[in-house]
Short mmCIF file of C-alpha atoms in Angstrom, two decimals:
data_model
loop_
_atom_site.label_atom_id
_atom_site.label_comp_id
_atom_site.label_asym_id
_atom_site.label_seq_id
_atom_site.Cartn_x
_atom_site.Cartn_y
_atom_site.Cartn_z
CA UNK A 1 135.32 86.63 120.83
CA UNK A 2 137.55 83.90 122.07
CA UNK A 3 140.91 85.64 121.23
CA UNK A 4 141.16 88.52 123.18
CA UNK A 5 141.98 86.27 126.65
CA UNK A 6 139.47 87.90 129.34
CA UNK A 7 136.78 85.55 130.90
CA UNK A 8 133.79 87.14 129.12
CA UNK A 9 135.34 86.15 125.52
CA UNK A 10 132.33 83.39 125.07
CA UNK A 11 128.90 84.12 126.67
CA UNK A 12 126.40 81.77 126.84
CA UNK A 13 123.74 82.16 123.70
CA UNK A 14 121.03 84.14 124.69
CA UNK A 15 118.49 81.37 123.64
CA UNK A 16 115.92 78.96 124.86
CA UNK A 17 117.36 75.92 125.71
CA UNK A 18 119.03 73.74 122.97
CA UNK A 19 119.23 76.97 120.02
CA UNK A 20 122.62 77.56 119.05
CA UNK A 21 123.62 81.50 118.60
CA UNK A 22 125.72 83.22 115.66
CA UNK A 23 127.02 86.79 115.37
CA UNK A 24 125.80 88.37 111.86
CA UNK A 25 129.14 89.76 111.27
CA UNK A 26 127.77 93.38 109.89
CA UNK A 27 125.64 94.32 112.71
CA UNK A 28 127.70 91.97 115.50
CA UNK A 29 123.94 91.13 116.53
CA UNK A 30 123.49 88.08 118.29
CA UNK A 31 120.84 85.80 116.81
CA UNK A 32 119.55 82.31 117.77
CA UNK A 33 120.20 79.67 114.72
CA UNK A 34 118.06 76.97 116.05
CA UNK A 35 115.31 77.81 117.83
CA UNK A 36 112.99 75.22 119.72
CA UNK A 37 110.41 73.46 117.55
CA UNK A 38 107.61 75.60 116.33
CA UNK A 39 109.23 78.70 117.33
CA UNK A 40 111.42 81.53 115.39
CA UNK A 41 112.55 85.19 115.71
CA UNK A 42 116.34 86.43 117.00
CA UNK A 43 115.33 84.71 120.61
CA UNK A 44 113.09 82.48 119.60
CA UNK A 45 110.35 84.88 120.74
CA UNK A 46 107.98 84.50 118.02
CA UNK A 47 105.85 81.21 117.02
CA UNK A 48 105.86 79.96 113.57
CA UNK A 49 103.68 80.54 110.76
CA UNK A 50 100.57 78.68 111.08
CA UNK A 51 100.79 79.22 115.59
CA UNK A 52 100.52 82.03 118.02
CA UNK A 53 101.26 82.63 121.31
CA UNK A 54 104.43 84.14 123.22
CA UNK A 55 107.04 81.31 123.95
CA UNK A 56 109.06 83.50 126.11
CA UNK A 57 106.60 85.16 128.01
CA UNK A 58 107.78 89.07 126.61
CA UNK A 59 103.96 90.56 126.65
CA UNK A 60 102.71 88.61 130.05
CA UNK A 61 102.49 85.24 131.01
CA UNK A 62 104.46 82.53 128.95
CA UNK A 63 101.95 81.13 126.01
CA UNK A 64 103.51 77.61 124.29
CA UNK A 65 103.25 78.37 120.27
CA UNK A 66 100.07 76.61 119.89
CA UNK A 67 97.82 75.77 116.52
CA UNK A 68 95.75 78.92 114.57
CA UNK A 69 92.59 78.44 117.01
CA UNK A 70 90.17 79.33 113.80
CA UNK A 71 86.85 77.52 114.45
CA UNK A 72 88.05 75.33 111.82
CA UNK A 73 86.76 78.19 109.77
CA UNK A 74 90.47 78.25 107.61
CA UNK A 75 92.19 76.59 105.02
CA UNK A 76 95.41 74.59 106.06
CA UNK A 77 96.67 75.30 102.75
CA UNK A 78 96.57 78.82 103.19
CA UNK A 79 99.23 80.69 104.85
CA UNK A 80 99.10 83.38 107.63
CA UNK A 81 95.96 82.21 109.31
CA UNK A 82 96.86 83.92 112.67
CA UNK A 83 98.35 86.50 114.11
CA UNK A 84 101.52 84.75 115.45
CA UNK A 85 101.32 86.42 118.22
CA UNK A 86 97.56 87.78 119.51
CA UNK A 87 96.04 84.75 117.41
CA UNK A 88 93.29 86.59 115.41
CA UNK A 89 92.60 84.61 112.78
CA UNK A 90 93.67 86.52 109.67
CA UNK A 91 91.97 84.50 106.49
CA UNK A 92 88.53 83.36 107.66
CA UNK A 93 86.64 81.16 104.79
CA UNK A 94 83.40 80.09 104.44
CA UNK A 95 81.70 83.70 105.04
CA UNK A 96 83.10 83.85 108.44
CA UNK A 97 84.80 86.78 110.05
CA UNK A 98 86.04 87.68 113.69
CA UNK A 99 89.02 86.83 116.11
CA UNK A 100 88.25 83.78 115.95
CA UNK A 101 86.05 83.34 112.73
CA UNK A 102 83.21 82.52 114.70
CA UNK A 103 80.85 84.45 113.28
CA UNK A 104 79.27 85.34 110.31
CA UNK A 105 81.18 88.02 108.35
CA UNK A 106 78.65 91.34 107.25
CA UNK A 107 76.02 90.20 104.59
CA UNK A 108 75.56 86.59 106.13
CA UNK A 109 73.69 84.79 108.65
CA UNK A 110 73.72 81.42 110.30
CA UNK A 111 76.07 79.67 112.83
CA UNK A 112 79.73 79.80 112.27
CA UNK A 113 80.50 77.02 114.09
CA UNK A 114 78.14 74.09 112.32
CA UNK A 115 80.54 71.23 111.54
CA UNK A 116 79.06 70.88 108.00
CA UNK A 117 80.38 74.02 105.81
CA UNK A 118 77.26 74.51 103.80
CA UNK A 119 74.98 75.20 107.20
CA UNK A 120 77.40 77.96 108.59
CA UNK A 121 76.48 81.43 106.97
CA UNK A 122 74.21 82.05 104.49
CA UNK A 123 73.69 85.38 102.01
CA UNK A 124 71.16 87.84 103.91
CA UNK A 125 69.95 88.28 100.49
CA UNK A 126 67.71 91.13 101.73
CA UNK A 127 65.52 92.37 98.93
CA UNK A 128 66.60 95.70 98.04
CA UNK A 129 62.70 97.51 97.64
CA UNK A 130 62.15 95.91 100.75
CA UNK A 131 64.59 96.45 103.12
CA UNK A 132 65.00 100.04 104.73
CA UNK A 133 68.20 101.90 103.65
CA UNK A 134 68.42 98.83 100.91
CA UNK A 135 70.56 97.28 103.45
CA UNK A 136 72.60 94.35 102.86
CA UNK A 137 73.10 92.62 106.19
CA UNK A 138 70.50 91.35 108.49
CA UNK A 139 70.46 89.75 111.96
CA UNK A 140 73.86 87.82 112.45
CA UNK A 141 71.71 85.00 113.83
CA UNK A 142 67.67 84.63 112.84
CA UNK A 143 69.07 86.14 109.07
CA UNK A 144 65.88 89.03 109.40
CA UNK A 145 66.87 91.63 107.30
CA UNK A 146 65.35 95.18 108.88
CA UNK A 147 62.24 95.53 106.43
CA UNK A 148 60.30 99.11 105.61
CA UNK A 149 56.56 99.58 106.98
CA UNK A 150 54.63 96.53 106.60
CA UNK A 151 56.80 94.34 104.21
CA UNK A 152 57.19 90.80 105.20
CA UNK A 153 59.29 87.77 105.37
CA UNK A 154 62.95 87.55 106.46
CA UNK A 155 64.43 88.57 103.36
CA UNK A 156 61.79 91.69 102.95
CA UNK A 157 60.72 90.53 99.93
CA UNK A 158 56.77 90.43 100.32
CA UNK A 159 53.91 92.87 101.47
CA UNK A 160 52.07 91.95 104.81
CA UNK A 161 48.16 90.67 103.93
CA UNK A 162 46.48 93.64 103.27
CA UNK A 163 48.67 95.66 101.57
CA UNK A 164 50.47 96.33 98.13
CA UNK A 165 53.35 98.22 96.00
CA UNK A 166 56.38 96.87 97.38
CA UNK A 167 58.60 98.35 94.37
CA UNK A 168 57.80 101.84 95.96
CA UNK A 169 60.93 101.69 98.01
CA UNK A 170 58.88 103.25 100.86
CA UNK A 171 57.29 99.97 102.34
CA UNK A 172 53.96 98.50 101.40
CA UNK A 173 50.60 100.78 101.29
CA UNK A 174 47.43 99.35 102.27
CA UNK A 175 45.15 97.80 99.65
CA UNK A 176 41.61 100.07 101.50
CA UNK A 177 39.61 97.48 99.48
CA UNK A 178 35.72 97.85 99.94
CA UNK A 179 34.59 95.13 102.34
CA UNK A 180 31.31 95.45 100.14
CA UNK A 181 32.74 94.86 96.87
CA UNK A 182 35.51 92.36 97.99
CA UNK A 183 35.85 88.94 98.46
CA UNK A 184 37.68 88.98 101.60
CA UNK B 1 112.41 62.97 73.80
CA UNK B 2 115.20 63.46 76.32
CA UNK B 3 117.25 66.75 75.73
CA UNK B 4 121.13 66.96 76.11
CA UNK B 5 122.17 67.69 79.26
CA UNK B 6 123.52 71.66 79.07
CA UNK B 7 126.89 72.42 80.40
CA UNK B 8 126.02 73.86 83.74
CA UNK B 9 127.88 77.45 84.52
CA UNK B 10 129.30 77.39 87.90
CA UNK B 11 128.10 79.29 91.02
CA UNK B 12 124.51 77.76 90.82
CA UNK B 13 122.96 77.59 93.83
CA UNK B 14 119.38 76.70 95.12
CA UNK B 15 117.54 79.27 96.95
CA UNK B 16 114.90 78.39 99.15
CA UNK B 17 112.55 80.30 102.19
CA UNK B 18 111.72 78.81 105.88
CA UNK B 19 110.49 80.15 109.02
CA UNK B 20 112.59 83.57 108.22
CA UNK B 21 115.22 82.70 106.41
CA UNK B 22 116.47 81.98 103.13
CA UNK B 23 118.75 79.39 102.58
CA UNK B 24 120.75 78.28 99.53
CA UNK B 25 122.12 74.47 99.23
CA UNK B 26 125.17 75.12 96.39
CA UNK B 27 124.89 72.87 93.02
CA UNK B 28 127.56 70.61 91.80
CA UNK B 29 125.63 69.67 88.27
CA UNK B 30 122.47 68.73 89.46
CA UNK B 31 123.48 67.51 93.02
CA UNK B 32 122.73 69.22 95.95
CA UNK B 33 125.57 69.91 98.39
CA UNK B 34 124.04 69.67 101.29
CA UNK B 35 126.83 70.13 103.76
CA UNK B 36 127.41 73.61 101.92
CA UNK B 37 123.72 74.69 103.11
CA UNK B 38 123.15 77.68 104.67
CA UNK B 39 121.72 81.04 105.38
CA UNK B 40 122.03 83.64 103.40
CA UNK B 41 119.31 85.87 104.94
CA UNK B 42 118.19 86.22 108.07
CA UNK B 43 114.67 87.62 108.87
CA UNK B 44 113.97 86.49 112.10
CA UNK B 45 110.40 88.44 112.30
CA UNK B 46 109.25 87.81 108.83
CA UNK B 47 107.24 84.61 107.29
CA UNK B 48 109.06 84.84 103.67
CA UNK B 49 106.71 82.65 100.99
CA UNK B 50 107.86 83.66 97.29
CA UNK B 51 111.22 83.80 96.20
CA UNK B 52 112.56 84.86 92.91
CA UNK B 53 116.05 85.45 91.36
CA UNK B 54 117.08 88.47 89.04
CA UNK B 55 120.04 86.66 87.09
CA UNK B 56 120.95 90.07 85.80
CA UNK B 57 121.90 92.04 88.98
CA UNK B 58 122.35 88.71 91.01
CA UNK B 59 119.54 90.00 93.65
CA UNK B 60 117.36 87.45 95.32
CA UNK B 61 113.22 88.90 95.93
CA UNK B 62 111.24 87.77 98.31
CA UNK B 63 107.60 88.72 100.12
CA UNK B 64 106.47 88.61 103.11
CA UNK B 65 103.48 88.43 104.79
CA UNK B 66 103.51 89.45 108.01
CA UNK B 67 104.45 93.35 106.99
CA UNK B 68 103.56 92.75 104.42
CA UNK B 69 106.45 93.83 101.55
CA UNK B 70 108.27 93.03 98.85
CA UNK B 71 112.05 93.27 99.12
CA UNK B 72 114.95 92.41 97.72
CA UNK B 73 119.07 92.10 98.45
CA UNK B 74 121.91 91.06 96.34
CA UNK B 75 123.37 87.59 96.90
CA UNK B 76 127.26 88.62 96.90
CA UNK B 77 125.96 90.59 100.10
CA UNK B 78 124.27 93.83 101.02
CA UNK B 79 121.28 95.39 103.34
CA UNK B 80 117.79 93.84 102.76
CA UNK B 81 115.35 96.76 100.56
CA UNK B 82 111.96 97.01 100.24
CA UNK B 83 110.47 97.93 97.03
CA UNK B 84 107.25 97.32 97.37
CA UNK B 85 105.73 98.21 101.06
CA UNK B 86 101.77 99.86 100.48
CA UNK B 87 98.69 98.06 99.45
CA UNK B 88 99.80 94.55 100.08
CA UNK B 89 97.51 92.21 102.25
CA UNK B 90 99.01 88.59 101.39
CA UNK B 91 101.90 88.52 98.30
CA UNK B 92 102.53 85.16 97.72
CA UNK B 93 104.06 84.39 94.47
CA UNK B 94 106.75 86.32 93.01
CA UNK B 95 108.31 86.19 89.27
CA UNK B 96 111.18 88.08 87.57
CA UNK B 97 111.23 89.20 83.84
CA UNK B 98 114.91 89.50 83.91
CA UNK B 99 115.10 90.82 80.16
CA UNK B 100 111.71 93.10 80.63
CA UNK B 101 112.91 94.32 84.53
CA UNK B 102 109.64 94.05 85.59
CA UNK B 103 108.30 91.61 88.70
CA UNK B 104 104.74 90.24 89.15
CA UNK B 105 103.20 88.79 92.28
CA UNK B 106 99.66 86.92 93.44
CA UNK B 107 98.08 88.46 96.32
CA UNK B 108 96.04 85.56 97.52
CA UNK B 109 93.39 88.59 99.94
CA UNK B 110 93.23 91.30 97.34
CA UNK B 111 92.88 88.48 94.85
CA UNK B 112 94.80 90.18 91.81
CA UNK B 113 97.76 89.59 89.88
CA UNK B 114 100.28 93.07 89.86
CA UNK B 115 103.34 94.18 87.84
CA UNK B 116 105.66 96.25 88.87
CA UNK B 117 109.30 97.52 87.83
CA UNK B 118 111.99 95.58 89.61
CA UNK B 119 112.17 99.44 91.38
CA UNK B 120 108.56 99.17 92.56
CA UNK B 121 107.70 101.99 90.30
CA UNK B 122 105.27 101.28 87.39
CA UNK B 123 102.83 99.48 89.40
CA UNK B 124 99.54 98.36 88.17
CA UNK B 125 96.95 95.57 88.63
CA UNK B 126 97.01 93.16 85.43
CA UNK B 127 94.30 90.82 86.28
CA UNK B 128 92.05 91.42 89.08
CA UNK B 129 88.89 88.77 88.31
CA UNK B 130 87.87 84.89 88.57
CA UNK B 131 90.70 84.74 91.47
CA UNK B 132 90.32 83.11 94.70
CA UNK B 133 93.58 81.88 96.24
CA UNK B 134 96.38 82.91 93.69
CA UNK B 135 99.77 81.59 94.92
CA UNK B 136 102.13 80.25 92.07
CA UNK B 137 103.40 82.62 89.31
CA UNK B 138 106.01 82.59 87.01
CA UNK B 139 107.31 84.35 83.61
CA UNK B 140 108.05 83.17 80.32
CA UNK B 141 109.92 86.62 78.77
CA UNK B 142 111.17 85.09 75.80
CA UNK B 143 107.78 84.25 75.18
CA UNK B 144 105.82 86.68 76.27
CA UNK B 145 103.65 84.86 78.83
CA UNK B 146 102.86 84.84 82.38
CA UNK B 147 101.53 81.55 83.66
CA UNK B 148 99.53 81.04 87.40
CA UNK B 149 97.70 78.73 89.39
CA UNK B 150 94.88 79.25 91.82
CA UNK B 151 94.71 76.43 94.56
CA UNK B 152 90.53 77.68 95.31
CA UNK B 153 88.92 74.00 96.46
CA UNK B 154 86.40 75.04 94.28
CA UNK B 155 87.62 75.30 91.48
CA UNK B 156 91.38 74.96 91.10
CA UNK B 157 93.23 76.04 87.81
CA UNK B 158 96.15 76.89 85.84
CA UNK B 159 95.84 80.00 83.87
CA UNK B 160 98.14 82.04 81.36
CA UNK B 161 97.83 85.40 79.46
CA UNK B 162 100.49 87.58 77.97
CA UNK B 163 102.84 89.78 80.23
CA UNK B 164 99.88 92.48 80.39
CA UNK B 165 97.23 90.27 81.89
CA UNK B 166 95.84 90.44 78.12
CA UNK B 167 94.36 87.48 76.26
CA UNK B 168 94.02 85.23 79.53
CA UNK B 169 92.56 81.56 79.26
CA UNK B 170 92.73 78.65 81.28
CA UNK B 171 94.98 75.80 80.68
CA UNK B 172 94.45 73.49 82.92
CA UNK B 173 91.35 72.51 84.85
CA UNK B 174 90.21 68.86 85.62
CA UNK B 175 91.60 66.57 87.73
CA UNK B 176 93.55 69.16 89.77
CA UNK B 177 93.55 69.79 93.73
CA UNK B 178 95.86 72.03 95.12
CA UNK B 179 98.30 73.36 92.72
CA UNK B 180 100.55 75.23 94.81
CA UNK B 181 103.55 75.26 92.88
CA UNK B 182 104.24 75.93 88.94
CA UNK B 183 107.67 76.11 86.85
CA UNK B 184 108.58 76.41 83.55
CA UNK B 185 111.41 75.37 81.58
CA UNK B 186 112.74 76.93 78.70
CA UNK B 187 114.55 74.24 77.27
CA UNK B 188 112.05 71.67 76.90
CA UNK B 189 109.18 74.57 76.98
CA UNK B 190 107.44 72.54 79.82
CA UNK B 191 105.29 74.21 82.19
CA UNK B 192 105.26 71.52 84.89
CA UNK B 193 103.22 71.58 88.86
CA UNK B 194 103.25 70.20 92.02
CA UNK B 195 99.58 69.33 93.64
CA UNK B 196 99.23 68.99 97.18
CA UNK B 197 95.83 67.77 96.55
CA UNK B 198 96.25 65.13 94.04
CA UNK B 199 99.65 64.55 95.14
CA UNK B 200 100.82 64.60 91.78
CA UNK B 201 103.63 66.49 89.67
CA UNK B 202 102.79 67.18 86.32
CA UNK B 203 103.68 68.60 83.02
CA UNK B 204 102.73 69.72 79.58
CA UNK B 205 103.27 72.04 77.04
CA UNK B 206 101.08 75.38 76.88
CA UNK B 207 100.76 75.63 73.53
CA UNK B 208 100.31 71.56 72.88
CA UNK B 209 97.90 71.18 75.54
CA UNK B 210 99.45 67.25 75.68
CA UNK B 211 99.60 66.42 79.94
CA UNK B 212 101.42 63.99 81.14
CA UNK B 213 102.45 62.65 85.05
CA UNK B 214 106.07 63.16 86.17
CA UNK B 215 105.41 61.08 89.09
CA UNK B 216 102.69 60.38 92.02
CA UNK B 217 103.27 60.10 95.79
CA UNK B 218 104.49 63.41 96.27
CA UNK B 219 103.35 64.50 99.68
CA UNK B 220 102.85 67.94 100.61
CA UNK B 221 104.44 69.96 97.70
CA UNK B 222 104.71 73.86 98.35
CA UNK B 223 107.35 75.79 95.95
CA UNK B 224 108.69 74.19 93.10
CA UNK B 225 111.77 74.66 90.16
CA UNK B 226 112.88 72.97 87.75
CA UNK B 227 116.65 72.55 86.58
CA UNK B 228 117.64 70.88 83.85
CA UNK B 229 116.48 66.82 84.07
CA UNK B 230 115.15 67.77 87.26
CA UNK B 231 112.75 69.35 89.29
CA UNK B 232 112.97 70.57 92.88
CA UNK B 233 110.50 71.15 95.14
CA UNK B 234 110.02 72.13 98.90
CA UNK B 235 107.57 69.64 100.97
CA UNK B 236 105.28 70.66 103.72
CA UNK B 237 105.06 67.08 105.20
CA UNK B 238 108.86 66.40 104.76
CA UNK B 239 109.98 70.05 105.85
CA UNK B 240 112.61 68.95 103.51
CA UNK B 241 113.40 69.88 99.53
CA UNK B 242 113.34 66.97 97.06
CA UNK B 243 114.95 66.59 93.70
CA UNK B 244 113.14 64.88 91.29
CA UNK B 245 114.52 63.10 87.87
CA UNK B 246 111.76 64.72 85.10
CA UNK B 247 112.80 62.04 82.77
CA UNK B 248 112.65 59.10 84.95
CA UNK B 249 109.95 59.57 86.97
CA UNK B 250 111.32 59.63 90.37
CA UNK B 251 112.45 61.31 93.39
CA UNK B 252 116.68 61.28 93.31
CA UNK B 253 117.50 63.07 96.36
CA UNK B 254 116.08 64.74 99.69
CA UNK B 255 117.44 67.89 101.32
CA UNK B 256 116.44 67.96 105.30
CA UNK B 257 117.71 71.06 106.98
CA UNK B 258 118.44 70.53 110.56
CA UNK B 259 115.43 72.88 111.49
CA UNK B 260 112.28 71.13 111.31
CA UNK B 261 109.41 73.58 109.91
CA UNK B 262 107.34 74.29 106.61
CA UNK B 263 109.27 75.14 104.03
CA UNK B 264 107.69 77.91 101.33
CA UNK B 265 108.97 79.42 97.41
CA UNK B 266 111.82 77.59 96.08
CA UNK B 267 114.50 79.23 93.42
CA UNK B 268 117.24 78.35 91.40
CA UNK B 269 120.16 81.90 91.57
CA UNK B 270 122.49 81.08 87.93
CA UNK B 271 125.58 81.98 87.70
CA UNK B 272 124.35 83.49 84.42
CA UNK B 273 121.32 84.28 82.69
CA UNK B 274 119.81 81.94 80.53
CA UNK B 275 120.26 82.91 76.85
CA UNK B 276 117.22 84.37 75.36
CA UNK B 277 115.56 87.60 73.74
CA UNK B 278 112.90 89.55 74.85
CA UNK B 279 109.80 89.03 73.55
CA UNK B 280 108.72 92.74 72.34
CA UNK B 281 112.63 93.03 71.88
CA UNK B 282 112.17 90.95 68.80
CA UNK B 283 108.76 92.17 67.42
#
C-alpha cells in the first residue's frame, strides 16, 4: 500500500526472480503473476503440467521443473502424465505401470522399456484350467504363468508327456498306460 | 452459403484456461481485445483443462485434474465451488445444457461420459464403452444431442447420441488423428474440430454427413469455439489463441498472453443466452 507514507508501503514481490506480484483484493493474498518459465503456483513453487520437480527447493534440495520422466511409456497428447511434484508417472500406455512406467502393469509380461511399442508387454494370457487359482498374471519378465501339477508351457495351456485331463481344473493326471499294450 | 452476420449483444467475452488460471480477452464484434486480457481466476495449484459457460446464471465451470473436481464461480465475482469432488480420476471435457441445467464431462482414466445437474446432484454414467481417451464434449439442447471425440491413436472418432447416452453412433472416422477439440454452432448447425494430428480444422453437418476443410496448417490445436464467422481455438505449439475466419479459410488474428505455457478448454461467456427451446420442452 503506497499511500499510507511509512517505508514498508511497497515490499518487494515474494517471487523468483523476474515474476511480478498482485494482491487478490478479497483475500489481500499476495500471488506471483508471472512466474519463471515452466513453473506456476502463488510462488512459483509448483512446475507446470506436463514437469515435476520443486523449483524452490520447499520439500529438500532445489529440483529445476524438468520433463514427465515416463520411459517414453506416455502419450504427449495426454495431460497429467506426472505428478508435478514427486514425478510418478500418472497415465502409463502401452500395458505399462509403475513410477516410472517401466514395467509391465498386472496381466502382462515383457520389457517395458523396448523402443518398439509392440515388443514391450504382452497379455499373460494364462489358460484358465491350467493355471492354479485361474490366475491372470504371470512372471513380470519370462511371461510363465504359475501352472497346476504337471501342466505345461508358459501359458499353462498343455499337459506334460504322460499325462491327460487338463479341463479338470486340478492339473493333469497321469495317462498309467500299459507299457505292454502301448506304443510308447 | 454465408449467413448474416447476427447483431452481437455486448459483454461477450472469451474465456480461456492456462497453467491455473482462467483468462478472458473481451470481444468487440468478433475482435479480440487483447490489451483488455486478463485473469479472472486464479488457481495457482490447479491444472484447469475444460471450461464451460452457463449463460443463464453467468457462472463459468471448469475441471481440474490434479484434485481432481469440478467447480464452478460466477463471472461478475464470487468464491470458487466445487460441485463435483468424488469419483473423478481425469475430467477433461466439460459441456453445459443451459436450458436442461444439466453438465456432462469425459473422464479420459475412467473412460465414461457422466451427467450431472449443474448442482452435482443427479449424477449418472451415460456411456461407459468403446472409450479410450475421451476429451472434447459439447451439447446441442435445442436438439437434443451430445456430440464427443476420442483422440485414441488407434482409432480416433467423433461420436454423438442423444442427451441420455441413448442411440449413439459414430460420425466421423477416417482420416482423423487427434481430435482434441469439437464445437458446434447453432446457427449454421455445424459441428466443426480441430486435429492435432492431421493438423486440420474441419466441419460438417451431423445430420448431412457432407465434410468439408476449414483450413490446414493448424499446429497444435487443444480447445476450440466457434463464434459467429469464426472459430477460436487455443494452440499448444503457439501457447497462444487464434481466431479463425470459417468462411474464408484462414487464420485472422493471434492472441499471445505474456506467459508462455500450454494453453487448455477454450469458451465463449454471452452476454445472453442464445435463443432456443429445449428439446423435450417442445415434444
Amino acid at each position: 500500500d503506497a499511500t499510507q507514507g511509512t517505508s514498508g508501503d511497497c515490499q518487494p514481490c515474494p517471487c523468483p526472480a523476474g515474476a511480478t506480484c498482485a494482491v487478490v483484493p478479497k483475500t489481500r493474498e499476495v500471488v506471483c503473476t508471472n512466474c519463471p518459465a515452466g513453473t506456476t503456483g502463488k510462488r512459483c513453487e509448483l512446475c507446470d503440467d506436463g514437469f515435476f520437480g520443486d523449483p524452490l527447493g520447499q520439500n529438500g534440495p532445489v529440483r529445476v521443473c524438468r520433463a514427465c520422466k515416463c520411459s517414453d511409456n506416455i502419450d504427449p497428447n495426454a495431460v497429467g502424465n506426472c505428478n508435478r511434484e514427486t514425478g510418478e508417472c500418472l497415465k502409463c500406455i502401452y500395458n505399462t505401470d509403475g513410477f516410472f512406467c517401466d514395467r509391465c502393469k498386472e496381466g502382462f509380461y515383457g520389457n517395458a522399456l523396448a523402443t518398439n511399442p509392440a515388443d514391450k508387454c504382452k497379455p499373460c494370457s494364462c489358460s484358465p484350467s491350467g493355471t492354479v487359482g485361474r490366475q491372470t498374471s504371470c512372471s513380470q519378465v519370462t511371461g510363465q504363468c504359475q501352472c497346476l501339477p504337471n501342466v505345461a508351457e508358459r501359458d499353462c495351456s498343455a499337459c506334460e508327456p504322460g499325462f491327460f485331463n487338463l479341463l479338470s481344473g486340478d492339473g493333469c493326471e497321469r495317462c498309467n498306460c500299459n507299457p505292454i499294450g502301448s506304443t510308447n | 452459403t454465408r449467413p448474416d452476420v447476427l447483431p452481437l449483444p455486448s459483454g461477450t467475452h472469451l474465456l480461456y484456461a492456462q497453467s491455473g488460471r482462467i483468462e478472458h480477452v473481451p470481444m468487440d464484434g468478433y475482435d479480440m481485445k487483447k490489451d483488455d486480457a486478463k485473469a479472472i481466476l486464479h488457481l495457482p495449484e490447479k491444472v484447469i483443462i475444460g471450461v464451460a459457460y452457463d449463460c443463464v446464471e453467468k457462472m463459468v465451470y471448469w475441471t481440474d485434474i490434479t484434485t481432481p473436481t469440478i467447480s464452478k464461480a460466477s463471472i461478475q465475482g464470487g468464491q470458487p465451488t466445487a460441485v463435483i469432488r468424488s469419483d473423478l480420476n481425469s475430467p477433461e471435457g466439460l459441456a453445459i445444457d443451459h436450458l436442461g441445467r444439466t453438465m456432462f464431462w469425459t473422464d479420459s482414466m475412467k473412460d465414461c461420459i457422466e451427467v450431472a445437474s449443474l448442482d452435482g446432484s443427479q449424477r449418472r454414467v451415460i456411456v461407459d464403452s468403446d472409450l479410450v481417451n475421451p476429451r472434447a464434449i459439447i451439447a446441442d439442447p435445442p436438439n437434443g444431442y451430445l456430440y464427443w471425440a476420442d483422440w485414441n491413436r488407434d482409432a480416433p472418432k467423433i461420436e454423438t447420441s442423444y442427451m441420455d447416452g441413448s442411440n449413439r453412433r459414430v460420425l466421423v472416422k477416417d482420416d482423423l488423428g487427434l481430435p482434441n477439440g469439437l464445437t458446434y454452432d447453432s446457427q449454421s448447425s455445424m459441428l466443426c474440430w480441430a486435429d492435432a494430428g492431421t493438423h486440420k480444422m474441419e466441419c460438417m453437418h451431423p445430420d448431412r454427413g457432407d465434410r468439408r476443410q476449414v483450413m490446414e496448417g493448424v499446429q497444435y490445436p487443444f480447445g476450440i469455439v466457434s463464434f459467429g464467422k469464426n472459430i477460436y481455438y487455443t494452440d499448444w505449439k503457439r501457447d497462444a489463441v487464434i481466431a479463425v475466419d470459417r468462411y474464408a479459410g484462414r487464420e485472422s488474428d493471434e492472441f499471445q498472453p505474456q506467459k508462455r505455457t500450454k494453453l487448455y478448454g477454450i469458451a465463449i461467456a454471452y452476454a445472453h443466452c442464445p435463443s432456443g427451446q429445449n428439446y423435450c420442452a417442445v415434444n
